[in-house]
Amino acid sequence: MADHYETLGVSREATPEEIKKAYRRLARELHPDVNPSEEASERFKGVTHAYDVLSDPEQRQRYDMGGGQGGANGFGDIFETFFGGGGFGGQQRGPRSRAERGDDAMIRVDVQLEEVIFGVQRDVTVNTAVLCSVCQGACTQPGTHPVTCDVCGGQGQVQRQVRSLFGNVVTMHPCGSCQGYGTIIEHPCVECAGKGRVRERRTITVDIPSGIDTGTRLQMRGGGEVGPGGGPNGDLFIEFRVMHNDIFSRDGNDLLCTMQVSMTDAILGASATLGALDGDVEVEVEGGVQSGDVVTVRGRGIQGLRSTTRGDLKIAVQVVTPSKLSGREKDLVRQLATLRKDDPPHLGEFQQGFFGKIRDRFFRQG
Ligand SMILES: [Zn+2]
Ligand SMILES: [Zn+2]
């Protein structure tokens, strides 16, 4: 471990004033706001620690006597553990960075059912904080730099001596002068008022995947608010709502609809061309079809979320009984009835089918 005096570049006889001066000179050179390199950050920590020890008369004395790290410093740590430290976020030491992660952002996007089948690309507008183009997140007016805080000497925290049952105890508190940053911005960027970011509406293109449902969320990493001080972006969450469709509804990846079939087509059978959401579909109605029967067209439903297979199109048959007949039509039906000798209306065995079948398949999801 490096000698604290060597770290600060001062003699063992240095006065408190000389120690403070040496520290401030080094802090100006190594402070993360000035020098973002890893090496500078490590050295800055070492310098700050050396200054912590040597700027406190009691700690310095103990250090000079070979007490090293222990003593008041160690005790201070225990004290902070018991009493929650200086309200500075746990055991964090040294100045805090102006750069913080940005918040997540969330927008809601409405999509039509037909867009869900294959997914769709959509331009959406988001309003978030973006990096200030003038200072690039540095928060300072271009050409100026933050200066080391006079009050805490760039540490971002100040020591307070507290008298207690255990004697004098040193506790650390965030520096009120620099809000813990260790530096003060004397010339904040005018464009962003020293925040390093500005609000901006921007349009982004979103690839909406197939198979989404109301409530499905898409997470776009880094699409959210840029952080204060040029910190990393939060994420953007896009929550979808699938709009109601009068003709088609949905059961998972299956599409559901109803087909009205005339009485004669129901008896004789027919073929039909239906306009589905993704184009025409040919349907064969077999003679004798009943209301509630379901015609399934395989692979014409919704393509699953992150999948290449599609659900089915399920078409429930509804046989329409004619209500207005001419005299001749009535005669023909009577002739048919005479020919067929069908049973008069009677009680039948209860069948789940019919209305039940429709209800089950169409309203299962409430
Ligand atoms: Zn700016
Ligand atoms: Zn300060």
GROMACS .gro file of C-alpha atoms and ligand atoms in nm:
model
  368
    1MET     CA    1   0.000   0.000   0.000
    2ALA     CA    2   0.134   0.340  -0.101
    3ASP     CA    3   0.239   0.584   0.166
    4HIS     CA    4  -0.023   0.856   0.208
    5TYR     CA    5   0.241   1.131   0.205
    6GLU     CA    6   0.389   0.994  -0.118
    7THR     CA    7   0.044   0.966  -0.270
    8LEU     CA    8  -0.016   1.335  -0.210
    9GLY     CA    9   0.345   1.428  -0.295
   10VAL     CA   10   0.411   1.608   0.033
   11SER     CA   11   0.671   1.570   0.306
   12ARG     CA   12   0.592   1.409   0.642
   13GLU     CA   13   0.620   1.754   0.798
   14ALA     CA   14   0.368   1.914   0.563
   15THR     CA   15   0.125   2.159   0.725
   16PRO     CA   16  -0.252   2.099   0.696
   17GLU     CA   17  -0.258   2.387   0.448
   18GLU     CA   18   0.008   2.220   0.230
   19ILE     CA   19  -0.180   1.891   0.242
   20LYS     CA   20  -0.501   2.058   0.134
   21LYS     CA   21  -0.324   2.242  -0.147
   22ALA     CA   22  -0.161   1.921  -0.273
   23TYR     CA   23  -0.492   1.743  -0.266
   24ARG     CA   24  -0.671   2.015  -0.457
   25ARG     CA   25  -0.401   2.025  -0.721
   26LEU     CA   26  -0.430   1.647  -0.772
   27ALA     CA   27  -0.807   1.653  -0.763
   28ARG     CA   28  -0.815   1.909  -1.041
   29GLU     CA   29  -0.609   1.673  -1.252
   30LEU     CA   30  -0.768   1.341  -1.159
   31HIS     CA   31  -1.130   1.418  -1.083
   32PRO     CA   32  -1.366   1.194  -1.288
   33ASP     CA   33  -1.538   1.502  -1.428
   34VAL     CA   34  -1.208   1.615  -1.573
   35ASN     CA   35  -1.033   1.290  -1.646
   36PRO     CA   36  -1.266   1.001  -1.716
   37SER     CA   37  -0.990   0.738  -1.757
   38GLU     CA   38  -0.990   0.427  -1.539
   39GLU     CA   39  -0.637   0.496  -1.419
   40ALA     CA   40  -0.720   0.852  -1.311
   41SER     CA   41  -1.026   0.724  -1.128
   42GLU     CA   42  -0.814   0.473  -0.932
   43ARG     CA   43  -0.551   0.732  -0.849
   44PHE     CA   44  -0.821   0.979  -0.747
   45LYS     CA   45  -0.959   0.726  -0.500
   46GLY     CA   46  -0.611   0.674  -0.352
   47VAL     CA   47  -0.548   1.047  -0.332
   48THR     CA   48  -0.886   1.106  -0.170
   49HIS     CA   49  -0.824   0.835   0.086
   50ALA     CA   50  -0.479   0.973   0.168
   51TYR     CA   51  -0.634   1.315   0.213
   52ASP     CA   52  -0.911   1.168   0.430
   53VAL     CA   53  -0.650   1.037   0.669
   54LEU     CA   54  -0.397   1.318   0.665
   55SER     CA   55  -0.648   1.603   0.684
   56ASP     CA   56  -0.785   1.472   1.012
   57PRO     CA   57  -0.541   1.552   1.296
   58GLU     CA   58  -0.633   1.243   1.500
   59GLN     CA   59  -0.617   1.005   1.208
   60ARG     CA   60  -0.294   1.159   1.088
   61GLN     CA   61  -0.136   1.114   1.430
   62ARG     CA   62  -0.245   0.750   1.442
   63TYR     CA   63  -0.115   0.695   1.091
   64ASP     CA   64   0.220   0.852   1.180
   65MET     CA   65   0.245   0.618   1.478
   66GLY     CA   66   0.195   0.320   1.246
   67GLY     CA   67  -0.172   0.269   1.321
   68GLY     CA   68  -0.243   0.255   0.948
   69GLN     CA   69  -0.601   0.198   0.848
   70GLY     CA   70  -0.741   0.115   1.188
   71GLY     CA   71  -0.833   0.354   1.459
   72ALA     CA   72  -1.082   0.624   1.402
   73ASN     CA   73  -1.130   0.532   1.038
   74GLY     CA   74  -1.232   0.174   1.115
   75PHE     CA   75  -1.444   0.290   1.401
   76GLY     CA   76  -1.613   0.539   1.176
   77ASP     CA   77  -1.709   0.256   0.945
   78ILE     CA   78  -1.866   0.062   1.227
   79PHE     CA   79  -2.046   0.371   1.344
   80GLU     CA   80  -2.184   0.432   0.996
   81THR     CA   81  -2.297   0.074   0.968
   82PHE     CA   82  -2.495   0.111   1.289
   83PHE     CA   83  -2.644   0.448   1.213
   84GLY     CA   84  -2.690   0.436   0.839
   85GLY     CA   85  -2.395   0.653   0.749
   86GLY     CA   86  -2.430   1.007   0.629
   87GLY     CA   87  -2.740   0.943   0.421
   88PHE     CA   88  -2.523   0.894   0.119
   89GLY     CA   89  -2.633   0.558  -0.011
   90GLY     CA   90  -2.454   0.305   0.202
   91GLN     CA   91  -2.079   0.290   0.210
   92GLN     CA   92  -2.018   0.492  -0.103
   93ARG     CA   93  -1.701   0.698  -0.078
   94GLY     CA   94  -1.579   0.994  -0.270
   95PRO     CA   95  -1.769   1.231  -0.492
   96ARG     CA   96  -2.073   1.107  -0.675
   97SER     CA   97  -2.095   1.125  -1.048
   98ARG     CA   98  -2.323   1.372  -1.223
   99ALA     CA   99  -2.402   1.101  -1.474
  100GLU     CA  100  -2.696   0.884  -1.373
  101ARG     CA  101  -2.899   0.629  -1.560
  102GLY     CA  102  -3.205   0.777  -1.726
  103ASP     CA  103  -3.560   0.670  -1.647
  104ASP     CA  104  -3.750   0.414  -1.845
  105ALA     CA  105  -4.017   0.553  -2.074
  106MET     CA  106  -4.346   0.396  -2.173
  107ILE     CA  107  -4.581   0.458  -2.461
  108ARG     CA  108  -4.905   0.287  -2.563
  109VAL     CA  109  -4.971   0.187  -2.919
  110ASP     CA  110  -5.305   0.077  -3.066
  111VAL     CA  111  -5.295  -0.189  -3.336
  112GLN     CA  112  -5.566  -0.334  -3.555
  113LEU     CA  113  -5.640  -0.705  -3.539
  114GLU     CA  114  -5.530  -0.751  -3.901
  115GLU     CA  115  -5.190  -0.602  -3.810
  116VAL     CA  116  -5.144  -0.864  -3.543
  117ILE     CA  117  -5.163  -1.150  -3.794
  118PHE     CA  118  -4.815  -1.094  -3.939
  119GLY     CA  119  -4.688  -0.802  -3.732
  120VAL     CA  120  -4.632  -0.457  -3.874
  121GLN     CA  121  -4.384  -0.171  -3.882
  122ARG     CA  122  -4.507   0.151  -3.730
  123ASP     CA  123  -4.365   0.500  -3.677
  124VAL     CA  124  -4.440   0.621  -3.327
  125THR     CA  125  -4.361   0.951  -3.157
  126VAL     CA  126  -4.188   0.950  -2.821
  127ASN     CA  127  -4.113   1.246  -2.600
  128THR     CA  128  -3.806   1.183  -2.386
  129ALA     CA  129  -3.492   1.349  -2.260
  130VAL     CA  130  -3.210   1.331  -2.512
  131LEU     CA  131  -2.843   1.422  -2.486
  132CYS     CA  132  -2.782   1.799  -2.502
  133SER     CA  133  -2.622   1.861  -2.839
  134VAL     CA  134  -2.432   2.167  -2.712
  135CYS     CA  135  -2.248   2.021  -2.411
  136GLN     CA  136  -2.286   1.650  -2.497
  137GLY     CA  137  -2.397   1.577  -2.142
  138ALA     CA  138  -2.105   1.755  -1.972
  139CYS     CA  139  -2.347   2.014  -1.826
  140THR     CA  140  -2.088   2.292  -1.870
  141GLN     CA  141  -2.075   2.575  -2.122
  142PRO     CA  142  -1.836   2.459  -2.398
  143GLY     CA  143  -1.478   2.564  -2.317
  144THR     CA  144  -1.537   2.570  -1.942
  145HIS     CA  145  -1.478   2.302  -1.679
  146PRO     CA  146  -1.618   2.224  -1.336
  147VAL     CA  147  -1.398   2.353  -1.056
  148THR     CA  148  -1.308   2.159  -0.747
  149CYS     CA  149  -1.538   2.237  -0.456
  150ASP     CA  150  -1.371   2.456  -0.195
  151VAL     CA  151  -1.576   2.324   0.094
  152CYS     CA  152  -1.502   1.951   0.058
  153GLY     CA  153  -1.185   1.978  -0.147
  154GLY     CA  154  -1.340   1.764  -0.420
  155GLN     CA  155  -1.436   1.472  -0.198
  156GLY     CA  156  -1.807   1.537  -0.225
  157GLN     CA  157  -1.838   1.471   0.145
  158VAL     CA  158  -1.740   1.643   0.463
  159GLN     CA  159  -1.637   1.499   0.796
  160ARG     CA  160  -1.819   1.587   1.111
  161GLN     CA  161  -1.685   1.523   1.459
  162VAL     CA  162  -1.958   1.397   1.685
  163ARG     CA  163  -1.918   1.365   2.058
  164SER     CA  164  -2.065   1.041   2.182
  165LEU     CA  165  -2.038   0.787   2.460
  166PHE     CA  166  -1.753   0.632   2.264
  167GLY     CA  167  -1.558   0.955   2.245
  168ASN     CA  168  -1.515   1.163   1.934
  169VAL     CA  169  -1.657   0.988   1.630
  170VAL     CA  170  -1.605   1.104   1.274
  171THR     CA  171  -1.899   1.071   1.039
  172MET     CA  172  -1.917   1.156   0.670
  173HIS     CA  173  -2.189   1.371   0.520
  174PRO     CA  174  -2.255   1.479   0.163
  175CYS     CA  175  -2.111   1.821   0.097
  176GLY     CA  176  -2.392   2.075   0.087
  177SER     CA  177  -2.196   2.316  -0.126
  178CYS     CA  178  -2.149   2.084  -0.427
  179GLN     CA  179  -2.435   1.839  -0.350
  180GLY     CA  180  -2.176   1.566  -0.322
  181TYR     CA  181  -2.035   1.605  -0.674
  182GLY     CA  182  -1.698   1.733  -0.551
  183THR     CA  183  -1.700   1.997  -0.820
  184ILE     CA  184  -1.903   2.306  -0.890
  185ILE     CA  185  -2.016   2.411  -1.235
  186GLU     CA  186  -1.967   2.785  -1.251
  187HIS     CA  187  -2.077   2.812  -1.613
  188PRO     CA  188  -2.365   2.576  -1.675
  189CYS     CA  189  -2.455   2.499  -2.034
  190VAL     CA  190  -2.721   2.747  -2.143
  191GLU     CA  191  -2.896   2.508  -2.380
  192CYS     CA  192  -2.980   2.250  -2.111
  193ALA     CA  193  -2.954   2.468  -1.798
  194GLY     CA  194  -2.666   2.249  -1.681
  195LYS     CA  195  -2.865   1.925  -1.691
  196GLY     CA  196  -2.678   1.768  -1.980
  197ARG     CA  197  -3.003   1.675  -2.149
  198VAL     CA  198  -3.306   1.832  -2.313
  199ARG     CA  199  -3.655   1.706  -2.393
  200GLU     CA  200  -3.729   1.621  -2.750
  201ARG     CA  201  -4.006   1.465  -2.953
  202ARG     CA  202  -3.872   1.211  -3.193
  203THR     CA  203  -4.016   0.952  -3.424
  204ILE     CA  204  -3.894   0.597  -3.406
  205THR     CA  205  -3.984   0.299  -3.619
  206VAL     CA  206  -4.111   0.006  -3.418
  207ASP     CA  207  -4.124  -0.349  -3.547
  208ILE     CA  208  -4.445  -0.469  -3.393
  209PRO     CA  209  -4.424  -0.847  -3.379
  210SER     CA  210  -4.704  -1.079  -3.485
  211GLY     CA  211  -4.915  -1.245  -3.219
  212ILE     CA  212  -4.917  -0.964  -2.965
  213ASP     CA  213  -5.221  -0.914  -2.749
  214THR     CA  214  -5.360  -0.629  -2.544
  215GLY     CA  215  -5.115  -0.574  -2.260
  216THR     CA  216  -4.815  -0.721  -2.442
  217ARG     CA  217  -4.507  -0.509  -2.375
  218LEU     CA  218  -4.206  -0.466  -2.595
  219GLN     CA  219  -3.883  -0.355  -2.431
  220MET     CA  220  -3.641  -0.148  -2.638
  221ARG     CA  221  -3.312  -0.134  -2.452
  222GLY     CA  222  -3.169   0.216  -2.438
  223GLY     CA  223  -3.481   0.367  -2.598
  224GLY     CA  224  -3.585   0.560  -2.287
  225GLU     CA  225  -3.470   0.883  -2.129
  226VAL     CA  226  -3.104   0.973  -2.149
  227GLY     CA  227  -2.965   1.011  -1.798
  228PRO     CA  228  -2.873   1.340  -1.631
  229GLY     CA  229  -2.514   1.441  -1.698
  230GLY     CA  230  -2.496   1.224  -2.007
  231GLY     CA  231  -2.572   0.904  -1.812
  232PRO     CA  232  -2.688   0.590  -1.995
  233ASN     CA  233  -3.039   0.573  -2.138
  234GLY     CA  234  -3.324   0.398  -1.965
  235ASP     CA  235  -3.533   0.154  -2.164
  236LEU     CA  236  -3.843   0.223  -2.369
  237PHE     CA  237  -4.146   0.005  -2.305
  238ILE     CA  238  -4.417  -0.011  -2.567
  239GLU     CA  239  -4.749  -0.147  -2.448
  240PHE     CA  240  -4.999  -0.260  -2.710
  241ARG     CA  241  -5.375  -0.255  -2.728
  242VAL     CA  242  -5.542  -0.464  -2.994
  243MET     CA  243  -5.850  -0.286  -3.124
  244HIS     CA  244  -6.194  -0.443  -3.140
  245ASN     CA  245  -6.303  -0.584  -3.475
  246ASP     CA  246  -6.674  -0.617  -3.555
  247ILE     CA  247  -6.638  -0.933  -3.764
  248PHE     CA  248  -6.342  -1.120  -3.622
  249SER     CA  249  -6.248  -1.206  -3.270
  250ARG     CA  250  -5.961  -1.400  -3.132
  251ASP     CA  251  -5.888  -1.706  -2.925
  252GLY     CA  252  -5.512  -1.718  -2.872
  253ASN     CA  253  -5.371  -1.739  -3.222
  254ASP     CA  254  -5.699  -1.857  -3.375
  255LEU     CA  255  -5.929  -1.611  -3.549
  256LEU     CA  256  -6.301  -1.661  -3.504
  257CYS     CA  257  -6.594  -1.546  -3.713
  258THR     CA  258  -6.947  -1.639  -3.801
  259MET     CA  259  -7.081  -1.739  -4.142
  260GLN     CA  260  -7.450  -1.707  -4.223
  261VAL     CA  261  -7.576  -1.992  -4.444
  262SER     CA  262  -7.920  -1.995  -4.602
  263MET     CA  263  -8.152  -2.284  -4.526
  264THR     CA  264  -8.125  -2.420  -4.881
  265ASP     CA  265  -7.745  -2.398  -4.885
  266ALA     CA  266  -7.742  -2.568  -4.547
  267ILE     CA  267  -7.949  -2.850  -4.693
  268LEU     CA  268  -7.780  -2.882  -5.032
  269GLY     CA  269  -7.429  -2.766  -4.951
  270ALA     CA  270  -7.244  -2.476  -5.116
  271SER     CA  271  -6.904  -2.326  -5.169
  272ALA     CA  272  -6.828  -1.969  -5.068
  273THR     CA  273  -6.551  -1.709  -5.094
  274LEU     CA  274  -6.510  -1.511  -4.772
  275GLY     CA  275  -6.306  -1.196  -4.724
  276ALA     CA  276  -6.080  -1.286  -4.435
  277LEU     CA  277  -5.846  -1.030  -4.271
  278ASP     CA  278  -5.553  -1.154  -4.479
  279GLY     CA  279  -5.738  -1.199  -4.810
  280ASP     CA  280  -6.000  -1.430  -4.955
  281VAL     CA  281  -6.057  -1.776  -4.825
  282GLU     CA  282  -6.251  -2.053  -5.004
  283VAL     CA  283  -6.491  -2.239  -4.781
  284GLU     CA  284  -6.688  -2.554  -4.857
  285VAL     CA  285  -7.025  -2.585  -4.679
  286GLU     CA  286  -7.136  -2.946  -4.669
  287GLY     CA  287  -7.501  -3.034  -4.718
  288GLY     CA  288  -7.666  -3.096  -4.383
  289VAL     CA  289  -7.455  -2.850  -4.190
  290GLN     CA  290  -7.606  -2.740  -3.858
  291SER     CA  291  -7.606  -2.407  -3.682
  292GLY     CA  292  -7.307  -2.406  -3.449
  293ASP     CA  293  -7.094  -2.633  -3.665
  294VAL     CA  294  -6.747  -2.493  -3.705
  295VAL     CA  295  -6.558  -2.491  -4.033
  296THR     CA  296  -6.185  -2.478  -3.965
  297VAL     CA  297  -5.944  -2.331  -4.218
  298ARG     CA  298  -5.599  -2.441  -4.108
  299GLY     CA  299  -5.314  -2.193  -4.097
  300ARG     CA  300  -5.520  -1.880  -4.163
  301GLY     CA  301  -5.509  -1.746  -3.807
  302ILE     CA  302  -5.250  -1.530  -3.632
  303GLN     CA  303  -4.880  -1.600  -3.659
  304GLY     CA  304  -4.762  -1.668  -3.306
  305LEU     CA  305  -4.540  -1.429  -3.114
  306ARG     CA  306  -4.181  -1.504  -3.223
  307SER     CA  307  -4.306  -1.805  -3.416
  308THR     CA  308  -4.354  -1.895  -3.779
  309THR     CA  309  -4.663  -2.109  -3.737
  310ARG     CA  310  -5.010  -1.967  -3.766
  311GLY     CA  311  -5.327  -2.047  -3.582
  312ASP     CA  312  -5.649  -2.141  -3.760
  313LEU     CA  313  -5.947  -1.949  -3.889
  314LYS     CA  314  -6.258  -2.093  -3.726
  315ILE     CA  315  -6.589  -2.015  -3.886
  316ALA     CA  316  -6.907  -2.091  -3.696
  317VAL     CA  317  -7.206  -2.168  -3.914
  318GLN     CA  318  -7.533  -1.992  -3.849
  319VAL     CA  319  -7.820  -2.130  -4.056
  320VAL     CA  320  -8.068  -1.860  -4.147
  321THR     CA  321  -8.431  -1.965  -4.164
  322PRO     CA  322  -8.626  -1.762  -4.420
  323SER     CA  323  -8.906  -1.562  -4.264
  324LYS     CA  324  -9.083  -1.425  -4.569
  325LEU     CA  325  -9.202  -1.677  -4.828
  326SER     CA  326  -9.425  -1.634  -5.132
  327GLY     CA  327  -9.733  -1.853  -5.171
  328ARG     CA  328  -9.553  -2.076  -5.420
  329GLU     CA  329  -9.248  -2.112  -5.192
  330LYS     CA  330  -9.474  -2.211  -4.903
  331ASP     CA  331  -9.643  -2.472  -5.126
  332LEU     CA  332  -9.306  -2.619  -5.221
  333VAL     CA  333  -9.193  -2.639  -4.858
  334ARG     CA  334  -9.522  -2.804  -4.763
  335GLN     CA  335  -9.469  -3.057  -5.039
  336LEU     CA  336  -9.120  -3.122  -4.905
  337ALA     CA  337  -9.258  -3.163  -4.554
  338THR     CA  338  -9.517  -3.411  -4.678
  339LEU     CA  339  -9.247  -3.607  -4.858
  340ARG     CA  340  -9.011  -3.617  -4.561
  341LYS     CA  341  -9.261  -3.705  -4.287
  342ASP     CA  342  -9.027  -3.547  -4.029
  343ASP     CA  343  -9.111  -3.588  -3.660
  344PRO     CA  344  -9.309  -3.297  -3.514
  345PRO     CA  345  -9.117  -3.075  -3.270
  346HIS     CA  346  -9.014  -3.280  -2.969
  347LEU     CA  347  -8.776  -3.279  -2.679
  348GLY     CA  348  -8.429  -3.386  -2.774
  349GLU     CA  349  -8.128  -3.508  -2.584
  350PHE     CA  350  -7.942  -3.211  -2.444
  351GLN     CA  351  -7.647  -3.125  -2.666
  352GLN     CA  352  -7.359  -2.910  -2.571
  353GLY     CA  353  -7.346  -2.798  -2.932
  354PHE     CA  354  -7.541  -2.526  -3.097
  355PHE     CA  355  -7.542  -2.211  -2.886
  356GLY     CA  356  -7.316  -2.376  -2.636
  357LYS     CA  357  -7.064  -2.457  -2.906
  358ILE     CA  358  -7.063  -2.099  -3.028
  359ARG     CA  359  -7.040  -1.958  -2.681
  360ASP     CA  360  -6.761  -2.195  -2.583
  361ARG     CA  361  -6.550  -2.118  -2.882
  362PHE     CA  362  -6.616  -1.749  -2.906
  363PHE     CA  363  -6.645  -1.623  -2.556
  364ARG     CA  364  -6.417  -1.854  -2.368
  365GLN     CA  365  -6.178  -1.571  -2.303
  366GLY     CA  366  -6.446  -1.345  -2.167
  367ZN      ZN  367  -2.600   2.131  -2.245
  368ZN      ZN  368  -1.820   2.004  -0.195
   0.00000   0.00000   0.00000
